[in-house]
Short mmCIF file of C-alpha atoms and ligand atoms in Angstrom, two decimals:
data_model
loop_
_atom_site.label_atom_id
_atom_site.label_comp_id
_atom_site.label_asym_id
_atom_site.label_seq_id
_atom_site.Cartn_x
_atom_site.Cartn_y
_atom_site.Cartn_z
CA UNK V 78 65.63 -74.22 100.57
CA UNK V 79 63.46 -76.12 97.95
CA UNK V 80 62.63 -79.50 99.33
CA UNK V 81 61.49 -82.55 97.15
CA UNK V 82 59.85 -85.54 98.02
CA UNK V 83 60.80 -88.31 95.50
CA UNK V 84 58.96 -91.64 95.23
CA UNK V 85 59.73 -93.68 93.09
CA UNK V 86 57.85 -97.36 92.57
CA UNK V 87 60.22 -100.42 94.65
CA UNK V 88 62.16 -102.03 91.49
CA UNK V 89 65.43 -101.59 89.66
CA UNK V 90 64.26 -99.16 86.84
CA UNK V 91 62.43 -96.79 87.86
CA UNK V 92 64.86 -96.57 91.15
CA UNK V 93 68.11 -96.01 88.87
CA UNK V 94 66.02 -93.46 86.59
CA UNK V 95 64.61 -91.09 90.34
CA UNK V 96 67.93 -91.80 91.67
CA UNK V 97 69.52 -89.77 88.72
CA UNK V 98 67.12 -87.41 89.39
CA UNK V 99 67.41 -87.01 92.60
CA UNK V 100 71.50 -86.55 92.08
CA UNK V 101 70.94 -83.54 89.21
CA UNK V 102 68.32 -82.06 91.81
CA UNK V 103 70.85 -82.64 94.99
CA UNK V 104 74.14 -80.99 92.85
CA UNK V 105 71.30 -77.39 92.25
CA UNK V 106 71.35 -77.27 95.96
CA UNK V 107 67.30 -79.09 96.18
CA UNK V 108 67.42 -80.93 99.84
CA UNK V 109 65.53 -84.44 98.35
CA UNK V 110 63.72 -86.94 100.35
CA UNK V 111 63.78 -90.30 98.94
CA UNK V 112 61.37 -92.74 99.64
CA UNK V 113 61.92 -96.31 99.45
CA UNK V 114 60.81 -99.54 100.70
CA UNK V 115 62.55 -101.22 103.58
CA UNK V 116 63.33 -104.47 101.21
CA UNK V 117 64.80 -102.12 98.29
CA UNK V 118 66.86 -99.52 100.99
CA UNK V 119 68.43 -103.18 102.29
CA UNK V 120 69.56 -104.23 99.51
CA UNK V 121 70.97 -100.76 97.75
CA UNK V 122 72.74 -100.05 100.72
CA UNK V 123 75.33 -103.01 99.54
CA UNK V 124 76.04 -100.83 96.33
CA UNK V 125 75.37 -97.18 96.60
CA UNK V 126 77.09 -94.68 97.83
CA UNK V 127 74.63 -91.40 97.94
CA UNK V 128 74.11 -91.01 101.52
CA UNK V 129 77.44 -90.79 101.74
CA UNK V 130 77.78 -88.29 98.68
CA UNK V 131 75.05 -85.82 99.07
CA UNK V 132 74.78 -86.48 103.19
CA UNK V 133 73.57 -83.00 103.66
CA UNK V 134 70.68 -82.28 100.69
CA UNK V 135 69.57 -86.50 99.95
CA UNK V 136 68.60 -88.48 102.95
CA UNK V 137 66.47 -92.25 102.46
CA UNK V 138 63.67 -91.96 103.95
CA UNK V 139 62.01 -95.94 104.51
CA UNK V 140 58.64 -97.28 104.41
CA UNK V 141 57.38 -100.68 104.69
CA UNK V 142 55.66 -102.44 100.80
CA UNK V 143 53.79 -104.59 103.81
CA UNK V 144 54.96 -108.08 102.17
CA UNK V 145 56.60 -110.51 104.67
CA UNK V 146 60.16 -110.49 104.77
CA UNK V 147 60.15 -114.08 102.58
CA UNK V 148 57.71 -112.88 99.66
CA UNK V 149 60.32 -113.09 96.31
CA UNK V 150 58.75 -110.14 95.01
CA UNK V 151 58.83 -110.95 91.36
CA UNK V 152 57.55 -109.27 88.54
CA UNK V 153 54.61 -112.66 88.75
CA UNK V 154 53.79 -110.85 92.30
CA UNK V 155 54.07 -106.94 91.21
CA UNK V 156 50.03 -106.70 90.98
CA UNK V 157 50.41 -107.68 95.07
CA UNK V 158 53.38 -105.86 95.91
CA UNK V 159 51.55 -102.53 94.11
CA UNK V 160 48.19 -103.34 96.12
CA UNK V 161 50.32 -104.13 99.63
CA UNK V 162 52.20 -100.81 99.32
CA UNK V 163 48.63 -99.05 98.77
CA UNK V 164 47.97 -100.37 101.16
CA UNK V 165 50.70 -99.14 103.81
CA UNK V 166 52.19 -95.86 102.28
CA UNK V 167 49.00 -93.58 101.55
CA UNK V 168 48.98 -92.88 105.61
CA UNK V 169 52.72 -92.58 106.51
CA UNK V 170 52.65 -90.48 102.99
CA UNK V 171 50.27 -87.89 104.75
CA UNK V 172 52.12 -87.98 107.99
CA UNK V 173 55.02 -87.77 106.64
CA UNK V 174 53.98 -84.25 104.85
CA UNK V 175 51.96 -83.25 107.91
CA UNK V 176 54.81 -83.74 110.19
CA UNK V 177 57.70 -82.78 109.02
CA UNK V 178 59.17 -79.62 110.20
CA UNK V 179 58.69 -76.07 109.16
CA UNK V 180 62.04 -75.63 108.02
CA UNK V 181 62.10 -79.17 105.47
CA UNK V 182 58.72 -78.66 104.57
CA UNK V 183 58.42 -80.07 101.18
CA UNK V 184 58.17 -77.74 98.26
CA UNK V 185 56.91 -80.68 95.61
CA UNK V 186 56.77 -84.59 95.43
CA UNK V 187 57.73 -85.91 92.48
CA UNK V 188 56.04 -89.60 92.53
CA UNK V 189 55.91 -92.27 89.85
CA UNK V 190 52.86 -92.68 87.62
CA UNK V 191 50.97 -95.36 89.15
CA UNK V 192 51.80 -94.58 92.85
CA UNK V 193 48.52 -92.67 92.25
CA UNK V 194 47.36 -92.27 95.85
CA UNK V 195 50.11 -89.99 96.21
CA UNK V 196 47.82 -86.90 94.04
CA UNK V 197 45.17 -87.24 96.10
CA UNK V 198 47.03 -86.52 99.07
CA UNK V 199 49.28 -83.72 97.78
CA UNK V 200 45.84 -82.34 96.88
CA UNK V 201 44.52 -82.78 99.82
CA UNK V 202 46.93 -81.15 102.11
CA UNK V 203 47.69 -78.42 99.02
CA UNK V 204 51.08 -79.55 97.92
CA UNK V 205 52.54 -79.44 94.33
CA UNK V 206 52.98 -82.98 92.48
CA UNK V 207 54.74 -83.65 89.01
CA UNK V 208 54.80 -87.66 88.35
CA UNK V 209 57.52 -89.08 86.82
CA UNK V 210 57.15 -91.79 84.42
CA UNK V 211 60.42 -93.68 84.18
CA UNK V 212 58.47 -96.32 80.99
CA UNK V 213 59.07 -94.93 77.39
CA UNK V 214 56.60 -91.86 76.43
CA UNK V 215 55.70 -94.00 73.72
CA UNK V 216 54.04 -96.28 75.40
CA UNK V 217 52.82 -94.41 78.23
CA UNK V 218 51.05 -92.63 75.54
CA UNK V 219 49.40 -95.69 74.40
CA UNK V 220 48.31 -96.40 78.00
CA UNK V 221 47.02 -92.79 77.24
CA UNK V 222 44.85 -94.18 74.35
CA UNK V 223 43.41 -97.14 75.90
CA UNK V 224 39.64 -95.95 76.51
CA UNK V 225 40.00 -94.15 72.72
CA UNK V 226 41.09 -98.29 71.80
CA UNK V 227 38.05 -99.69 73.71
CA UNK V 228 35.56 -97.08 71.89
CA UNK V 229 36.65 -97.49 68.78
CA UNK V 230 36.08 -101.20 69.46
CA UNK V 231 40.11 -101.79 68.30
CA UNK V 232 40.91 -103.33 72.50
CA UNK V 233 39.79 -106.21 72.95
CA UNK V 234 41.59 -107.85 70.12
CA UNK V 235 38.14 -109.34 68.29
CA UNK V 236 40.90 -112.43 66.83
CA UNK V 237 44.10 -114.29 67.26
CA UNK V 238 45.64 -111.85 64.40
CA UNK V 239 48.63 -110.11 66.04
CA UNK V 240 49.58 -108.56 62.61
CA UNK V 241 46.15 -106.62 62.28
CA UNK V 242 46.77 -102.64 62.32
CA UNK V 243 45.60 -100.45 65.26
CA UNK V 244 44.42 -96.63 63.78
CA UNK V 245 43.23 -95.37 66.76
CA UNK V 246 46.64 -93.58 68.49
CA UNK V 247 47.07 -90.46 66.70
CA UNK V 248 50.77 -90.36 65.79
CA UNK V 249 51.67 -93.80 65.59
CA UNK V 250 49.11 -93.98 62.19
CA UNK V 251 51.48 -96.97 60.22
CA UNK V 252 53.37 -98.28 63.53
CA UNK V 253 51.84 -100.06 65.63
CA UNK V 254 50.07 -103.61 65.32
CA UNK V 255 48.03 -105.78 68.17
CA UNK V 256 51.14 -107.58 69.01
CA UNK V 257 53.24 -104.09 69.04
CA UNK V 258 50.73 -103.16 72.41
CA UNK V 259 51.96 -103.17 75.36
CA UNK V 260 51.41 -107.59 76.64
CA UNK V 261 48.68 -107.31 79.11
CA UNK V 262 45.93 -105.56 76.07
CA UNK V 263 46.58 -109.41 74.21
CA UNK V 264 44.21 -110.37 77.53
CA UNK V 265 42.56 -106.82 78.27
CA UNK V 266 40.65 -108.46 80.89
CA UNK V 267 39.21 -105.38 82.82
CA UNK V 268 39.65 -107.51 86.03
CA UNK V 269 43.30 -107.39 85.55
CA UNK V 270 44.99 -105.28 88.11
CA UNK V 271 47.41 -104.38 85.90
CA UNK V 272 44.79 -102.84 84.18
CA UNK V 273 43.05 -101.36 86.67
CA UNK V 274 46.03 -99.35 87.81
CA UNK V 275 46.55 -98.61 84.04
CA UNK V 276 43.13 -96.91 83.57
CA UNK V 277 43.68 -95.20 87.18
CA UNK V 278 46.96 -93.78 86.06
CA UNK V 279 45.99 -92.48 82.42
CA UNK V 280 42.85 -90.99 84.63
CA UNK V 281 45.54 -88.86 87.35
CA UNK V 282 48.03 -87.64 84.89
CA UNK V 283 46.45 -84.90 83.24
CA UNK V 284 45.69 -83.66 87.64
CA UNK V 285 49.12 -83.50 87.85
CA UNK V 286 50.98 -79.92 88.16
CA UNK V 287 53.71 -81.61 85.42
CA UNK V 288 54.47 -85.05 83.68
CA UNK V 289 58.79 -85.32 83.99
CA UNK V 290 59.74 -87.84 81.19
CA UNK V 291 62.81 -89.63 80.09
CA UNK V 292 63.30 -88.90 76.90
CA UNK V 293 64.25 -85.67 74.61
CA UNK V 294 62.65 -84.14 71.67
CA UNK V 295 64.83 -85.39 68.85
CA UNK V 296 64.09 -88.94 69.67
CA UNK V 297 59.59 -88.32 70.52
CA UNK V 298 58.58 -85.58 69.14
CA UNK V 299 55.72 -87.22 67.22
CA UNK V 300 54.54 -88.53 70.75
CA UNK V 301 55.43 -85.51 72.75
CA UNK V 302 53.70 -83.69 70.30
CA UNK V 303 50.50 -85.82 71.60
CA UNK V 304 50.85 -86.27 74.57
CA UNK V 305 50.91 -82.00 75.45
CA UNK V 306 46.92 -82.17 74.69
CA UNK V 307 45.79 -84.25 77.64
CA UNK V 308 49.15 -83.01 79.47
CA UNK V 309 50.71 -79.31 78.63
CA UNK V 310 53.27 -79.14 81.29
CA UNK V 311 55.84 -81.41 79.91
CA UNK V 312 59.27 -82.30 81.16
CA UNK V 313 61.44 -84.35 78.50
CA UNK V 314 64.43 -84.36 80.04
CA UNK V 315 66.70 -87.33 79.36
CA UNK V 316 68.09 -89.38 78.72
CA UNK V 317 68.72 -88.34 82.12
CA UNK V 318 71.94 -90.46 83.13
CA UNK V 319 73.65 -88.05 80.63
CA UNK V 320 73.16 -84.68 82.47
CA UNK V 321 76.10 -86.00 84.91
CA UNK V 322 79.48 -86.41 84.85
CA UNK V 323 79.84 -90.39 84.02
CA UNK V 324 82.33 -90.84 86.73
CA UNK V 325 80.19 -88.93 88.85
CA UNK V 326 76.87 -91.28 88.99
CA UNK V 327 76.71 -93.42 91.68
CA UNK V 328 75.54 -97.06 91.37
CA UNK V 329 71.41 -97.71 91.89
CA UNK V 330 72.30 -101.82 91.61
CA UNK V 331 70.05 -103.51 94.31
CA UNK V 332 72.59 -106.79 92.60
CA UNK V 333 75.91 -106.63 93.14
CA UNK V 334 77.70 -105.78 90.46
CA UNK V 335 80.63 -108.81 88.81
CA UNK V 336 83.08 -106.35 87.21
CA UNK V 337 85.54 -109.05 85.95
CA UNK V 338 83.52 -107.91 82.71
CA UNK V 339 85.15 -105.08 82.19
CA UNK V 340 88.39 -106.48 81.98
CA UNK V 341 87.49 -109.39 80.21
CA UNK V 342 86.23 -106.96 77.58
CA UNK V 343 89.24 -104.93 77.36
CA UNK V 344 90.94 -108.37 75.83
CA UNK V 345 88.04 -108.06 73.21
CA UNK V 346 88.24 -106.55 69.20
CA UNK V 347 86.60 -103.11 68.56
CA UNK V 348 82.77 -103.69 67.83
CA UNK V 349 82.53 -107.23 68.91
CA UNK V 350 81.18 -108.66 71.92
CA UNK V 351 76.68 -108.85 71.81
CA UNK V 352 76.24 -107.74 75.13
CA UNK V 353 72.95 -109.80 76.84
CA UNK V 354 70.92 -108.58 78.99
CA UNK V 355 67.01 -108.55 80.14
CA UNK V 356 67.25 -106.47 82.49
CA UNK V 357 66.19 -106.76 86.82
CA UNK V 358 62.57 -108.70 86.67
CA UNK V 359 62.32 -110.84 83.01
CA UNK V 360 62.57 -114.56 83.16
CA UNK V 361 63.23 -117.01 80.17
CA UNK V 362 62.49 -120.74 80.07
CA UNK V 363 65.59 -123.54 79.82
CA UNK V 364 64.31 -123.69 76.33
CA UNK V 365 64.43 -120.22 75.71
CA UNK V 366 67.99 -119.73 76.85
CA UNK V 367 69.03 -122.38 75.21
CA UNK V 368 67.82 -121.64 71.97
CA UNK V 369 69.59 -118.12 72.79
CA UNK V 370 73.00 -119.81 73.30
CA UNK V 371 73.22 -122.01 70.00
CA UNK V 372 71.97 -118.27 68.12
CA UNK V 373 75.07 -116.84 69.13
CA UNK V 374 76.95 -119.64 69.41
CA UNK V 375 76.48 -120.58 65.27
CA UNK V 376 76.71 -116.93 64.77
CA UNK V 377 80.29 -116.66 65.64
CA UNK V 378 79.88 -113.66 67.71
CA UNK V 379 81.35 -113.54 71.48
CA UNK V 380 79.36 -112.19 73.65
CA UNK V 381 78.95 -111.38 77.38
CA UNK V 382 75.49 -112.19 79.38
CA UNK V 383 74.16 -111.35 82.38
CA UNK V 384 72.70 -114.31 84.06
CA UNK V 385 70.76 -112.18 87.01
CA UNK V 386 70.11 -114.54 89.42
CA UNK V 387 66.85 -116.77 88.73
CA UNK V 388 66.32 -115.13 85.49
CA UNK V 389 67.55 -118.79 83.77
CA UNK V 390 66.41 -121.79 84.89
CA UNK V 391 69.47 -123.48 83.66
CA UNK V 392 71.92 -125.35 85.24
CA UNK V 393 75.05 -125.47 83.87
CA UNK V 394 74.87 -130.02 83.71
CA UNK V 395 71.83 -129.16 81.14
CA UNK V 396 73.90 -127.28 78.95
CA UNK V 397 75.53 -129.55 75.45
CA UNK V 398 79.20 -130.11 75.59
CA UNK V 399 79.59 -127.79 72.85
CA UNK V 400 76.75 -124.78 73.79
CA UNK V 401 79.63 -125.10 76.65
CA UNK V 402 82.69 -124.76 74.77
CA UNK V 403 80.96 -122.01 72.94
CA UNK V 404 80.93 -119.77 76.29
CA UNK V 405 83.87 -121.09 76.70
CA UNK V 406 85.77 -120.32 73.46
CA UNK V 407 83.68 -117.21 73.04
CA UNK V 408 81.77 -116.09 75.93
CA UNK V 409 81.86 -114.68 79.15
CA UNK V 410 79.10 -115.05 81.88
CA UNK V 411 78.24 -112.41 85.51
CA UNK V 412 75.80 -112.26 87.19
CA UNK V 413 75.42 -109.05 86.83
CA UNK V 414 76.83 -106.20 85.17
CA UNK V 415 78.23 -102.39 85.53
CA UNK V 416 75.62 -101.89 82.59
CA UNK V 417 75.68 -98.28 81.42
CA UNK V 418 80.06 -98.91 81.29
CA UNK V 419 79.25 -102.07 79.49
CA UNK V 420 77.50 -100.37 77.04
CA UNK V 421 79.97 -97.62 76.56
CA UNK V 422 82.94 -99.92 75.82
CA UNK V 423 84.65 -100.32 72.66
CA UNK V 424 83.91 -104.23 72.56
CA UNK V 425 80.65 -104.16 72.44
CA UNK V 426 78.75 -103.84 68.80
CA UNK V 427 75.23 -105.15 69.55
CA UNK V 428 73.41 -105.03 72.35
CA UNK V 429 70.67 -108.15 72.98
CA UNK V 430 67.98 -107.14 75.10
CA UNK V 431 64.45 -107.17 76.67
CA UNK V 432 64.04 -103.33 75.47
CA UNK V 433 63.12 -101.98 79.11
CA UNK V 434 63.20 -98.34 78.62
CA UNK V 435 66.43 -97.59 80.98
CA UNK V 436 67.95 -100.52 79.24
CA UNK V 437 67.13 -98.33 75.89
CA UNK V 438 68.25 -95.15 76.31
CA UNK V 439 71.10 -96.16 77.87
CA UNK V 440 71.90 -98.47 74.47
CA UNK V 441 71.03 -95.34 72.04
CA UNK V 442 73.84 -92.83 74.68
CA UNK V 443 76.53 -95.12 73.73
CA UNK V 444 75.57 -96.05 70.28
CA UNK V 445 75.03 -99.60 70.27
CA UNK V 446 72.16 -100.77 68.14
CA UNK V 447 69.81 -103.05 69.31
CA UNK V 448 68.63 -106.66 68.80
CA UNK V 449 65.04 -106.21 70.93
CA UNK V 450 63.70 -109.22 72.83
CA UNK V 451 60.49 -107.65 74.85
CA UNK V 452 58.67 -109.22 77.82
CA UNK V 453 56.45 -107.07 78.96
CA UNK V 454 55.47 -103.07 79.88
CA UNK V 455 56.50 -100.73 77.63
CA UNK V 456 58.88 -103.21 75.99
CA UNK V 457 57.01 -103.60 72.87
CA UNK V 458 55.98 -100.63 71.83
CA UNK V 459 59.47 -100.08 72.44
CA UNK V 460 61.21 -102.83 70.47
CA UNK V 461 59.09 -101.69 67.80
CA UNK V 462 60.16 -98.22 67.71
CA UNK V 463 63.90 -99.34 68.40
CA UNK V 464 63.55 -101.65 64.81
CA UNK V 465 60.35 -99.42 62.47
CA UNK V 466 60.72 -96.02 63.50
CA UNK V 467 64.73 -94.99 64.78
CA UNK V 468 65.99 -97.89 62.62
CA UNK V 469 68.81 -99.20 65.44
CA UNK V 470 68.49 -102.62 65.63
CA UNK V 471 66.15 -105.58 64.90
CA UNK V 472 63.29 -106.18 66.95
CA UNK V 473 62.68 -109.72 66.99
CA UNK V 474 59.67 -110.05 69.75
CA UNK V 475 57.43 -113.14 69.43
CA UNK V 476 60.03 -115.32 68.17
CA UNK V 477 63.15 -116.80 70.20
CA UNK V 478 64.42 -118.94 67.92
CA UNK V 479 68.39 -120.06 67.23
CA UNK V 480 67.84 -119.65 63.63
CA UNK V 481 66.59 -115.96 64.08
CA UNK V 482 69.09 -114.80 66.98
CA UNK V 483 71.91 -116.58 64.54
CA UNK V 484 70.16 -114.77 61.56
CA UNK V 485 69.52 -110.93 63.34
CA UNK V 486 73.30 -111.84 65.18
CA UNK V 487 75.10 -111.83 61.94
CA UNK V 488 72.87 -108.45 60.45
CA UNK V 489 73.98 -106.64 63.40
CA UNK V 490 77.27 -107.71 64.08
CA UNK V 491 78.46 -108.28 60.20
CA UNK V 492 75.90 -108.04 57.37
CA UNK V 493 74.66 -104.61 58.21
CA UNK V 494 77.04 -103.56 61.26
CA UNK V 495 78.23 -99.94 59.13
CA UNK V 496 74.58 -99.06 58.54
CA UNK V 497 73.23 -100.12 61.89
CA UNK V 498 76.57 -98.44 63.81
CA UNK V 499 76.29 -95.28 62.52
CA UNK V 500 72.43 -94.82 62.86
CA UNK V 501 73.15 -95.43 66.15
CA UNK V 502 76.18 -93.14 66.89
CA UNK V 503 73.59 -90.19 65.02
CA UNK V 504 70.94 -90.70 67.50
CA UNK V 505 73.98 -90.98 70.61
CA UNK V 506 75.03 -87.64 69.16
CA UNK V 507 71.46 -86.22 69.09
CA UNK V 508 71.15 -87.16 72.93
CA UNK V 509 74.44 -85.48 73.90
CA UNK V 510 73.16 -82.30 71.91
CA UNK V 511 69.82 -82.80 73.85
CA UNK V 512 71.67 -81.81 77.08
CA UNK V 513 74.17 -79.63 76.35
CA UNK V 514 73.59 -76.03 76.50
CA UNK V 515 70.54 -74.81 74.58
CA UNK V 516 69.94 -78.69 73.82
CA UNK V 517 65.87 -78.94 74.71
CA UNK V 518 66.40 -82.13 77.45
CA UNK V 519 68.91 -78.82 78.61
CA UNK V 520 66.55 -76.39 78.98
CA UNK V 521 63.47 -78.64 80.25
CA UNK V 522 65.26 -78.94 82.72
CA UNK V 523 66.18 -75.56 83.84
CA UNK V 524 62.19 -74.48 83.46
CA UNK V 525 62.12 -78.35 85.85
CA UNK V 526 64.64 -76.86 88.95
CA UNK V 527 62.86 -73.48 88.47
CA UNK V 528 59.61 -74.37 88.84
CA UNK V 529 60.55 -76.39 91.57
CA UNK V 530 61.87 -73.51 93.66
CA UNK V 531 59.24 -71.39 92.46
CA UNK V 532 56.77 -73.93 94.07
CA UNK V 533 58.91 -73.83 97.24
CA UNK V 534 58.42 -70.08 97.37
CA UNK V 535 54.60 -70.84 96.65
CA UNK V 536 54.62 -72.86 99.82
CA UNK V 537 56.45 -71.48 101.55
CA UNK V 538 54.23 -68.37 101.61
CA UNK V 539 50.50 -70.13 102.58
N1 UDP I 855 71.29 -103.67 84.83
C1 UDP I 855 72.56 -103.03 85.64
N2 UDP I 855 73.38 -104.65 85.29
C2 UDP I 855 73.14 -105.63 84.64
C3 UDP I 855 71.26 -105.36 83.90
C4 UDP I 855 70.19 -104.82 83.73
O1 UDP I 855 72.72 -102.16 85.95
O2 UDP I 855 73.78 -106.76 84.61
C5 UDP I 855 70.36 -101.84 84.96
C6 UDP I 855 70.26 -101.21 83.65
O3 UDP I 855 71.64 -100.89 83.38
C7 UDP I 855 69.53 -100.18 84.05
C8 UDP I 855 68.69 -101.25 84.95
O4 UDP I 855 68.81 -102.25 85.16
O5 UDP I 855 69.37 -99.48 84.37
C9 UDP I 855 67.04 -102.25 84.08
O6 UDP I 855 66.30 -101.35 83.61
P1 UDP I 855 65.49 -101.55 82.24
O7 UDP I 855 64.24 -100.40 82.56
O8 UDP I 855 66.39 -101.27 81.47
O9 UDP I 855 64.40 -102.80 82.21
P2 UDP I 855 63.62 -103.34 83.49
O10 UDP I 855 64.55 -104.21 85.14
O11 UDP I 855 62.81 -101.76 84.37
O12 UDP I 855 63.07 -104.42 83.69
#
């Protein structure tokens, strides 16, 4: 039986994608060892019962992340987390790969694209390695073009004009402005550990045996076509969660879901609610919180807002009475929502999102138009594609102003509601087609499963 070692980044978004892939592979009778940090494992145990459901074929293997328990592990300390993990994980991974008993020999490793140390270890031991990059392909393609942008003098930016068009990314001509590149391009400090990580990733990607992406041909055909020139073996198998029956999908939340929002949604009219969430890592300031709340309340729309613990610094006492009344009359707030279920609910008519890739895909599958307020990593690129290329919503990038929020909510929920809903429905249909029999993602997933099974035969015969 093939045995795959899956190694995600210890963050909610990548874990969601990798656990979905693990579930799909378990259903194909492939053994999975899922490497996860002790910190995330403790939190996940509260909400996931994957170990119970796939007890024969799925196993967590915990590793320390090297940080003290009380470390906050927020996005601001991401580089610290990566450095620490990079210092402790390689020797553990090497030991795991060399000491596993013969029956459980590893057929291949599937690692996050940022865990570049895994490539060196895999090559050293002679085990195939596939990267699964859980961010958007369009952002990965901008990463891959960074050396070219630097060489052409487009990076670092020569002045402050963020509306200047980017010329040296094939397949994105006429689409990207400076402000649509990943956030770190704005400072492009070559001493920034994040830039170093990304450039290392770009160097390692073509060395792997393949690249798994959570997307589908209809959505990202142009970008995939360009990427294939550098990485000839791409498996575009998304949207991953659509391969599974929704009742089968196991929760992979590291926060406790508050399901009271579903009963609240049940009482609202169809397509009347804006769902607001900035994902698992982003933060907003008090001013930003109040601007968004003002905009939502003035728009007259109903809203369901996820206020993840620590995602905003505002106490109820600091919210003006008029806005508190707005929340009471037309709003619902929870600390963490069952997001896929919320997006699929008939009452939800739009999604004010930070444009994380999981959230974007989940919204696409649910056929819900988006208002994008991107923060970092791939989100600037994703929001540009949502607004300009796929035309599935509006991009609020770099602006957080009550008037703009109100205007955009009105546009999505009233003025252009039918147009946006129709486009969103078409893209949702295309997503569903891609994973059904004969669809592109279905075919790529079949090829991935076959390749993994063949890798097993090769590693066994060595
Ligand atoms: N999510 C959730 N409940 C919430 C907010 C988010 O389950 O209340 C999930 C969401 O469905 C998505 C993930 O958290 O799968 C966030 O990943 P994404 O890539 O969108 O953003 P990130 O958190 O990595 O910035």
